[in-house]
Coordinates of C-alpha atoms and ligand atoms in Angstrom, one line a residue:
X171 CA 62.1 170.6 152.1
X172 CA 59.9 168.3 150.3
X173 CA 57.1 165.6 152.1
X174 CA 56.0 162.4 150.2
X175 CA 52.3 162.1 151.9
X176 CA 51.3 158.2 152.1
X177 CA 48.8 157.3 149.1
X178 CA 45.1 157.9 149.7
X179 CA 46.3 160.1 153.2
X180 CA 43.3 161.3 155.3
X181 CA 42.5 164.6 155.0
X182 CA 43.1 165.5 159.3
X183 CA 47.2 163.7 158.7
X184 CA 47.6 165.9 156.2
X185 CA 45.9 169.0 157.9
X186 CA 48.7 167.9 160.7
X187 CA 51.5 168.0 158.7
X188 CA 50.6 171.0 156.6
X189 CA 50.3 172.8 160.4
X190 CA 53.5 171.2 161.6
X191 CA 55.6 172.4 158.4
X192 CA 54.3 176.1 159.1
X193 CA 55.0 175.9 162.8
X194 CA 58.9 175.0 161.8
X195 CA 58.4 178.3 159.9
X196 CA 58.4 177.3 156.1
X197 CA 55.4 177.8 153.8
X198 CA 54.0 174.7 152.3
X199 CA 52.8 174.1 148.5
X200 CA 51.0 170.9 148.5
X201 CA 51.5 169.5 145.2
X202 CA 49.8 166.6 143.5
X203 CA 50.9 164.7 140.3
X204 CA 50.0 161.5 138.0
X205 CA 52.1 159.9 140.8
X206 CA 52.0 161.0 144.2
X207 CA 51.1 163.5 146.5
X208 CA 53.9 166.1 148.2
X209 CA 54.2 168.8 150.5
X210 CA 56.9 171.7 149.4
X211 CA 57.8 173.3 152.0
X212 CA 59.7 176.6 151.6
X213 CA 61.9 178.1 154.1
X214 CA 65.7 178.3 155.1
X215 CA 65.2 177.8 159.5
X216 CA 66.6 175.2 161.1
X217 CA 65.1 172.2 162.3
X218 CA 65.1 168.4 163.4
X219 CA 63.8 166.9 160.2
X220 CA 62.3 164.0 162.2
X221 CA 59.7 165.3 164.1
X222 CA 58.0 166.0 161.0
X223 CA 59.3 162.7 159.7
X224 CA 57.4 160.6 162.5
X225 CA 54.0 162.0 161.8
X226 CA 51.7 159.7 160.3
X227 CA 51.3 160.1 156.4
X228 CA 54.6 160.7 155.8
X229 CA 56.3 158.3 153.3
X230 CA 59.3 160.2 152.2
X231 CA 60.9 163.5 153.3
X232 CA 64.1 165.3 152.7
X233 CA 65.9 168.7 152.9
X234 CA 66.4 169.9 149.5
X235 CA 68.5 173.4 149.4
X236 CA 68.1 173.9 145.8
X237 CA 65.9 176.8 144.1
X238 CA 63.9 173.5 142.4
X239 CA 63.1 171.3 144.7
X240 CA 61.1 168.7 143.1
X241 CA 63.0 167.9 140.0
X242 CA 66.2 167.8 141.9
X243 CA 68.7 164.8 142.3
X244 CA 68.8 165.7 145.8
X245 CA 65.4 165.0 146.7
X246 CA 65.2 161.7 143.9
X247 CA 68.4 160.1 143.5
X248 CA 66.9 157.6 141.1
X249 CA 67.1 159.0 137.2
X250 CA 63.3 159.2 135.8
X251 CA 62.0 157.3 133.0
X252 CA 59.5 158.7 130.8
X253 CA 56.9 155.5 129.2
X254 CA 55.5 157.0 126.1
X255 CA 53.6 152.9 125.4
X256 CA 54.4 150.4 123.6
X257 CA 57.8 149.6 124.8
X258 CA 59.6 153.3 124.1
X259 CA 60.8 154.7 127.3
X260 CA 62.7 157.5 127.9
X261 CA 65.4 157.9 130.5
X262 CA 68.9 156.4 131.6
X263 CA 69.9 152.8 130.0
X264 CA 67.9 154.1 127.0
X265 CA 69.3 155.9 123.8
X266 CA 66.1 157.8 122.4
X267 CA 66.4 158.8 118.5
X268 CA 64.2 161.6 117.8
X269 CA 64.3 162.4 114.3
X270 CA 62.2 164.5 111.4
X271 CA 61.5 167.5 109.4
X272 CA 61.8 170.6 110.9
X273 CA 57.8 172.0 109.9
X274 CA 55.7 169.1 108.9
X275 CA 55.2 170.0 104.9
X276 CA 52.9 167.5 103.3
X277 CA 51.2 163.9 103.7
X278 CA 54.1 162.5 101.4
X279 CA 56.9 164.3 103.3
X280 CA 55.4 162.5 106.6
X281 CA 55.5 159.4 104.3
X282 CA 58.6 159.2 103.4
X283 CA 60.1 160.1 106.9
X284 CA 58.2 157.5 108.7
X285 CA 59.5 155.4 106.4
X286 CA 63.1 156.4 106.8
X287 CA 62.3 155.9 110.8
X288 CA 60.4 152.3 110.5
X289 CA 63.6 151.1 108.4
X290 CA 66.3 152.4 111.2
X291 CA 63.8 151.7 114.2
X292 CA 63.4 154.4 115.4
X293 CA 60.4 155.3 117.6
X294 CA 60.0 158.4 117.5
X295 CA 59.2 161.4 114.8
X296 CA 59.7 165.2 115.0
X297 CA 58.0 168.0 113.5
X298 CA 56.5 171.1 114.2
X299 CA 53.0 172.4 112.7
X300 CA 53.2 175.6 114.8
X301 CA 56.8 177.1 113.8
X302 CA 57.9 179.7 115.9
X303 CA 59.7 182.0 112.9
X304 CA 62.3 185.0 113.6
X305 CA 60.3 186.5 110.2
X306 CA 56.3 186.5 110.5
X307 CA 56.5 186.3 106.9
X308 CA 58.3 183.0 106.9
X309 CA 56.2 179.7 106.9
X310 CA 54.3 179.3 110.3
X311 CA 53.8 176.0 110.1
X312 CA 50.6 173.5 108.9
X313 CA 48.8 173.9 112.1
X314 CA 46.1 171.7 113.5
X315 CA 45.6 170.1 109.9
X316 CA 49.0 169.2 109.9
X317 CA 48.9 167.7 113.3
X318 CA 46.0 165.8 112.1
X319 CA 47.8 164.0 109.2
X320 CA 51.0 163.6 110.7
X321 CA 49.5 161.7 114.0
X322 CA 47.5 159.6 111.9
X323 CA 50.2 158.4 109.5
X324 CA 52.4 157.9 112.8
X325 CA 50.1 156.3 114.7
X326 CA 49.4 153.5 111.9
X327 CA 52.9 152.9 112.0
X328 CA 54.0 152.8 115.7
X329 CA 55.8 155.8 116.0
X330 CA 55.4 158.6 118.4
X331 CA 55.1 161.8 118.0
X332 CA 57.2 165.1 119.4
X333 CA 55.8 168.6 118.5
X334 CA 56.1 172.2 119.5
X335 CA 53.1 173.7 121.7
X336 CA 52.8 177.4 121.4
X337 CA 50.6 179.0 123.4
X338 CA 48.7 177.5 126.2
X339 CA 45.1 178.2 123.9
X340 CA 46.8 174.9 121.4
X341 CA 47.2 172.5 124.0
X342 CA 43.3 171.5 124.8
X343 CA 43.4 171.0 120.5
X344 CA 46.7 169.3 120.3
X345 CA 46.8 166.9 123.1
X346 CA 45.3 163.7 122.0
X347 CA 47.5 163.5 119.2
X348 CA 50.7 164.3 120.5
X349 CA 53.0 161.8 122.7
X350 CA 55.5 164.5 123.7
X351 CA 54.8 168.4 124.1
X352 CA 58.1 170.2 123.1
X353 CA 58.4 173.6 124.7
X354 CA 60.7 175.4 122.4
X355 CA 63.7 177.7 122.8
X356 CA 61.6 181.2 122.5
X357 CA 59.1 180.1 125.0
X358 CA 61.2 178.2 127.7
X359 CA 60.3 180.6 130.7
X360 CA 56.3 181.2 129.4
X361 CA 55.2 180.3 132.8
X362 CA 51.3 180.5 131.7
X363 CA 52.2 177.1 129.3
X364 CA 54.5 175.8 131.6
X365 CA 51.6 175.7 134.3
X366 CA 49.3 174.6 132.0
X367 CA 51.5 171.6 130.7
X368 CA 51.7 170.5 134.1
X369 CA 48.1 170.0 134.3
X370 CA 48.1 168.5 130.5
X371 CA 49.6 165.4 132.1
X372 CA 51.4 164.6 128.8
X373 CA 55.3 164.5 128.6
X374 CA 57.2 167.4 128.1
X375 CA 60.3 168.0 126.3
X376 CA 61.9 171.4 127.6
X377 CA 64.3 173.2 125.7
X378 CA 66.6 175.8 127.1
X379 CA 66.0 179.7 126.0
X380 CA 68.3 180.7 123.5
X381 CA 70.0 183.2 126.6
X382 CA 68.9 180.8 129.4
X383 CA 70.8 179.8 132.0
X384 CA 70.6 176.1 133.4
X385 CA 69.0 177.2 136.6
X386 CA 66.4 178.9 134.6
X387 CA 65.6 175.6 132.7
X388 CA 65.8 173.9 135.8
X389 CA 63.2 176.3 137.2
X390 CA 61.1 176.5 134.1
X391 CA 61.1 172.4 134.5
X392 CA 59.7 173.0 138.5
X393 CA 57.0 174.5 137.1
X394 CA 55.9 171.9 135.2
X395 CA 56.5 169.4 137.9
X396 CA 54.7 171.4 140.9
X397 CA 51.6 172.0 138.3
X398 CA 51.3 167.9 138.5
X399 CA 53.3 166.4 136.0
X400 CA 56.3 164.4 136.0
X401 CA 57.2 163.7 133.0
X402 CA 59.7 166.1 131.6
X403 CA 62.6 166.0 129.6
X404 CA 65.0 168.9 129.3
X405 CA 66.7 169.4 126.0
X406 CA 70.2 171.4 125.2
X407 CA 69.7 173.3 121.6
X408 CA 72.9 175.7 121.9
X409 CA 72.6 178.9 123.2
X410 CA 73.8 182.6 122.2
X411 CA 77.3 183.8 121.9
X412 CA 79.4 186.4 120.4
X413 CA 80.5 183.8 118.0
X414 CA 79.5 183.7 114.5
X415 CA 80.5 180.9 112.7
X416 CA 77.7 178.9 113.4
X417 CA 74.3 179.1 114.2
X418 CA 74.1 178.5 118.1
X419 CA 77.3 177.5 120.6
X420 CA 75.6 173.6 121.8
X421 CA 76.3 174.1 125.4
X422 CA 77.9 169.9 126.1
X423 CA 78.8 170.9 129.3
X424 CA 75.0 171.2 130.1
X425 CA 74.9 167.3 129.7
X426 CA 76.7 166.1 132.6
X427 CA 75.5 169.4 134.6
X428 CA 72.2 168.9 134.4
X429 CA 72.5 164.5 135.7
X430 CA 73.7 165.8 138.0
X431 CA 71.4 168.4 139.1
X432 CA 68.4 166.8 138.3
X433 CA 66.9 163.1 137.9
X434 CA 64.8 163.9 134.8
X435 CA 66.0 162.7 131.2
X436 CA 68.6 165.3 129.5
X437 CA 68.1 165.0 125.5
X438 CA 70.2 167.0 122.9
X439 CA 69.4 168.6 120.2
X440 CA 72.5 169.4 117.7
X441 CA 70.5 170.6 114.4
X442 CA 69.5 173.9 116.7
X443 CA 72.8 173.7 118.6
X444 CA 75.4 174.0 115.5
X445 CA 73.0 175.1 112.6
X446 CA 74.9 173.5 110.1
X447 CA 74.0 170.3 108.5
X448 CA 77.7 168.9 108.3
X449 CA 78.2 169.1 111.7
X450 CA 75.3 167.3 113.2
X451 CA 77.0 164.2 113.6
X452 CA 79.9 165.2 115.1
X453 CA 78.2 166.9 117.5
X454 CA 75.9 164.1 118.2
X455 CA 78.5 161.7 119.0
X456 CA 79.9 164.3 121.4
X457 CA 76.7 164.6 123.0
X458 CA 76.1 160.4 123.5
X459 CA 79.6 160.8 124.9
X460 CA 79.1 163.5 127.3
X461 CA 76.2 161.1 128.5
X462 CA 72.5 162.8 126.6
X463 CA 69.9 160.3 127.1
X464 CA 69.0 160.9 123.7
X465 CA 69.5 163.0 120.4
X466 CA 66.8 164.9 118.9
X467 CA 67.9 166.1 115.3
X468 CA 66.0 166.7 111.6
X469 CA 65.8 165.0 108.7
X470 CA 64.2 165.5 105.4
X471 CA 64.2 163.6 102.4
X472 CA 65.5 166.8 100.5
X473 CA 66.8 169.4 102.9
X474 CA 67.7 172.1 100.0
X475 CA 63.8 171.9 99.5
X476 CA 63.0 171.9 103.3
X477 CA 60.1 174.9 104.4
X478 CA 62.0 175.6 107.2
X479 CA 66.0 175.0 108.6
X480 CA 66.7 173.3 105.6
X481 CA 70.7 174.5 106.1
X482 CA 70.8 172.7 109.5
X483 CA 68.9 169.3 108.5
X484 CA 70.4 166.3 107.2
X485 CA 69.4 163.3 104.5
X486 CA 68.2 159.9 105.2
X487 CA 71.8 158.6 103.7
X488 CA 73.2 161.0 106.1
X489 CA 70.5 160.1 109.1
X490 CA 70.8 156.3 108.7
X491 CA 74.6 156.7 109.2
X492 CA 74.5 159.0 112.1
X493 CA 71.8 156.6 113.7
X494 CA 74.3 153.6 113.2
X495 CA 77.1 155.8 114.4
X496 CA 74.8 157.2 117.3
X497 CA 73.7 153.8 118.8
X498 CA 77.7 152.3 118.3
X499 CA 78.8 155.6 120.3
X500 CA 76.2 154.4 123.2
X501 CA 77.1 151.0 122.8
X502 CA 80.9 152.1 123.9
X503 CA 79.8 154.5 126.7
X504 CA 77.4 152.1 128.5
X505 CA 80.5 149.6 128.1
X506 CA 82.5 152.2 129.8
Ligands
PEP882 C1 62.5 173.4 116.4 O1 62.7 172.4 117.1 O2 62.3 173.3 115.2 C2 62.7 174.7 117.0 C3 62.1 175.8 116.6 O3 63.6 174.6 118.1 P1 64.0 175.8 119.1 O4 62.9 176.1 119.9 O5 65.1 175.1 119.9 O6 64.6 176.9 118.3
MN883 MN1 63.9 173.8 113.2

């Protein structure tokens, strides 16, 4: 069960309420966020939902019998919209285009992508300074100097950024030059930076492990929710199978699985999910069809040279089409 307490609730209501929902036998989680104030009340027993809905404080309330409670359609019917300023909002009616390298490499590689971005309008850059790497002797990314650069080349030019948060040491260092916090694949159930992401207040973009389940994302996103924040994103990057011939199996099904489970924003990501820079597109306009509320995919100005997933990322002649192609595709669903 969740409780929406009234804004600015006096302390003895809410001692009532927090009473009442133990009497009914259910422990209660009280929960605050950048937007309201709730009571999680956990417990399977039966009872007349109204005689805690009459008590004053109590703006909202609702049964919900899912493992995540606060991230589920069944408590919040109404999709969420993530604002990240200056017009670019996340979340149903919007297509977000999120598009770069895979590692930020240099000043001039940041250059020429914002570049490639400003002349497609698109809002919003990718690139990861701390690279999670299969190989520790791979490149690890540019770190906090890289971060530095790439927000201030960004932020000159109105676009926002997106970047991978490690560990939960980064994220005091990092957050007031990121827009989004992308949890990546490897570190999808690291419940210590989940936690501390909900306290960071800043959105969240939440990959699915590479073995995950979509009740463990959707679990992994609770966390993040029920530590105070609201603004999360989940993201489909493929998943592991037996088969070979590419990279990751992109798991499409996820798309329509997860609007329906929950009301927060579902973003794909198809570089991750095929691995194979021919197949981006394709796999992008499947995942506008099957109803993503946004494509997150990299770019480079010369993938061969690219630090890092060069075989997966695609050119700005090959971007600017699959942007045109992209927003056509949502054109056609919304028309639907
Ligand atoms: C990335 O976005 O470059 C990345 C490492 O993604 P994932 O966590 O999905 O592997
Ligand atoms: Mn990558």
């Amino acid at each position: 069960m969740i409780i929406q307490l009234q804004q600015g609730i006096p302390a003895e209501q809410k001692e009532v309420i927090l009473q009442e929902v133990k009497r009914v036998g259910f422990k209660a989680n009280e929960v605050k966020t950048q937007e309201a104030h709730y009571i999680v009340g956990i417990g399977k027993k039966d009872f007349d939902i109204r005689t805690l809905g009459q008590l004053p404080g109590v703006a909202d309330i609702h049964r919900v019998s899912d493992e995540y409670k606060l991230i589920s359609r069944k408590w919040r019917v109404n999709p969420t919209l993530i604002d990240l300023g200056d017009g670019v909002v996340i979340g149903e009616g919007n297509f977000s285009i999120m598009a770069g390298p895979c590692s930020i490499e240099s000043e001039r590689q940041i250059e020429l992508v914002v570049e490639h971005l400003k002349a497609n309008n698109v809002k919003i850059m990718r690139g990861g300074v701390f690279k999670p790497r299969s190989s520790p002797y791979a490149f690890r990314g540019m770190g906090l100097e890289g971060l530095h650069m790439f927000h201030q080349l960004c932020s000159a030019n109105g676009i926002k950024i997106i970047t991978e948060v490690m560990q939960v040491s980064q994220i005091e260092d990092m957050v007031d030059y990121v827009d989004v916090f992308q949890v990546g694949a490897r570190n999808s159930q690291n419940f210590n930076l989940l936690d501390s992401l909900g306290e960071a207040q800043k959105p969240v973009l939440l990959k699915r492990g590479i073995s995950g389940t979509l009740e463990e994302l959707l679990q992994a996103a609770e966390y993040i929710f029920s530590n105070g924040n609201e603004k999360i994103m989940l993201c489909e990057r493929g998943i592991r199978s037996y088969e070979n011939a590419y990279r990751n199996v992109l798991d499409l099904n996820a798309v329509p699985v997860l609007k329906a489970k929950t009301h927060l924003p579902v973003i794909v990501d198809p570089s991750h999910g095929i691995g194979l820079r021919d197949y981006v597109e394709p796999m992008s306009l499947a995942a506008v069809m099957a109803g993503a509320d946004g494509v997150i995919y990299e770019t480079h100005q010369k993938p061969e040279e690219a630090f890092s997933d060069g075989q997966q990322t695609v050119n700005f002649q090959e971007s600017e089409r699959l942007i045109r192609r992209m927003r056509q595709a949502f054109e056609l669903r919304e028309s639907f």
